[in-house]
């Protein structure tokens, strides 16, 4: 005995919807899993991100934190913390390589550009221009 046609369509839609949602969630979980796997040096990408943040947290002034928050504002709220951690880690890495005593505006802009995937550079450029940042010194990083 079959039910009404609308109920059959509802069941079909429901199961397709569930499979799609589970596939999307699985994709993001798998990406996170890959980042947590140790590399050749014994540390994972996430371990290195935490290391750079921990080593440079004292180098950030309130002004730099505000700038970082402004730069990650276009990122959807659900992904903003992850993006902020990735960008802050890249900024910390640059500051440590430069043996800087504090995180500078230049470190923030370079780290923001380097940590952002190439496919998102259109939004990155728009955000930097919106914040009044001259892109001329950073053209080589955007190519």
PDB file of C-alpha atoms in Angstrom, residues 66-76 80 87 105 108-109 112-113 116 120-135 142:
ATOM      1  CA  UNK A  66      41.116  45.469  15.519  1.00  0.00           C
ATOM      2  CA  UNK A  67      42.629  45.489  12.010  1.00  0.00           C
ATOM      3  CA  UNK A  68      42.611  41.679  11.882  1.00  0.00           C
ATOM      4  CA  UNK A  69      38.964  41.636  12.974  1.00  0.00           C
ATOM      5  CA  UNK A  70      38.096  44.161  10.236  1.00  0.00           C
ATOM      6  CA  UNK A  71      39.864  42.064   7.613  1.00  0.00           C
ATOM      7  CA  UNK A  72      38.027  38.840   8.517  1.00  0.00           C
ATOM      8  CA  UNK A  73      34.652  40.601   8.756  1.00  0.00           C
ATOM      9  CA  UNK A  74      33.550  39.497   5.217  1.00  0.00           C
ATOM     10  CA  UNK A  75      34.075  35.831   6.120  1.00  0.00           C
ATOM     11  CA  UNK A  76      30.776  34.152   7.061  1.00  0.00           C
ATOM     12  CA  UNK A  80      35.308  33.374  10.818  1.00  0.00           C
ATOM     13  CA  UNK A  87      45.510  34.235   9.213  1.00  0.00           C
ATOM     14  CA  UNK A 105      50.562  46.469   9.859  1.00  0.00           C
ATOM     15  CA  UNK A 108      49.115  41.683   9.031  1.00  0.00           C
ATOM     16  CA  UNK A 109      48.567  42.574   5.383  1.00  0.00           C
ATOM     17  CA  UNK A 112      46.283  38.081   5.299  1.00  0.00           C
ATOM     18  CA  UNK A 113      47.229  37.821   1.625  1.00  0.00           C
ATOM     19  CA  UNK A 116      43.876  33.583   1.899  1.00  0.00           C
ATOM     20  CA  UNK A 120      39.202  34.424  -2.644  1.00  0.00           C
ATOM     21  CA  UNK A 121      41.635  37.156  -3.707  1.00  0.00           C
ATOM     22  CA  UNK A 122      38.818  39.103  -5.374  1.00  0.00           C
ATOM     23  CA  UNK A 123      37.153  39.528  -1.961  1.00  0.00           C
ATOM     24  CA  UNK A 124      40.507  40.094  -0.280  1.00  0.00           C
ATOM     25  CA  UNK A 125      41.348  43.002  -2.616  1.00  0.00           C
ATOM     26  CA  UNK A 126      37.889  44.491  -2.100  1.00  0.00           C
ATOM     27  CA  UNK A 127      38.285  44.283   1.692  1.00  0.00           C
ATOM     28  CA  UNK A 128      41.770  45.806   1.656  1.00  0.00           C
ATOM     29  CA  UNK A 129      40.621  48.691  -0.547  1.00  0.00           C
ATOM     30  CA  UNK A 130      37.592  49.231   1.686  1.00  0.00           C
ATOM     31  CA  UNK A 131      39.971  49.614   4.636  1.00  0.00           C
ATOM     32  CA  UNK A 132      42.087  52.149   2.733  1.00  0.00           C
ATOM     33  CA  UNK A 133      45.140  49.925   2.304  1.00  0.00           C
ATOM     34  CA  UNK A 134      47.423  50.594  -0.668  1.00  0.00           C
ATOM     35  CA  UNK A 135      48.033  47.351  -2.556  1.00  0.00           C
ATOM     36  CA  UNK A 142      48.578  38.794  -5.320  1.00  0.00           C
TER      37      UNK A 142
END
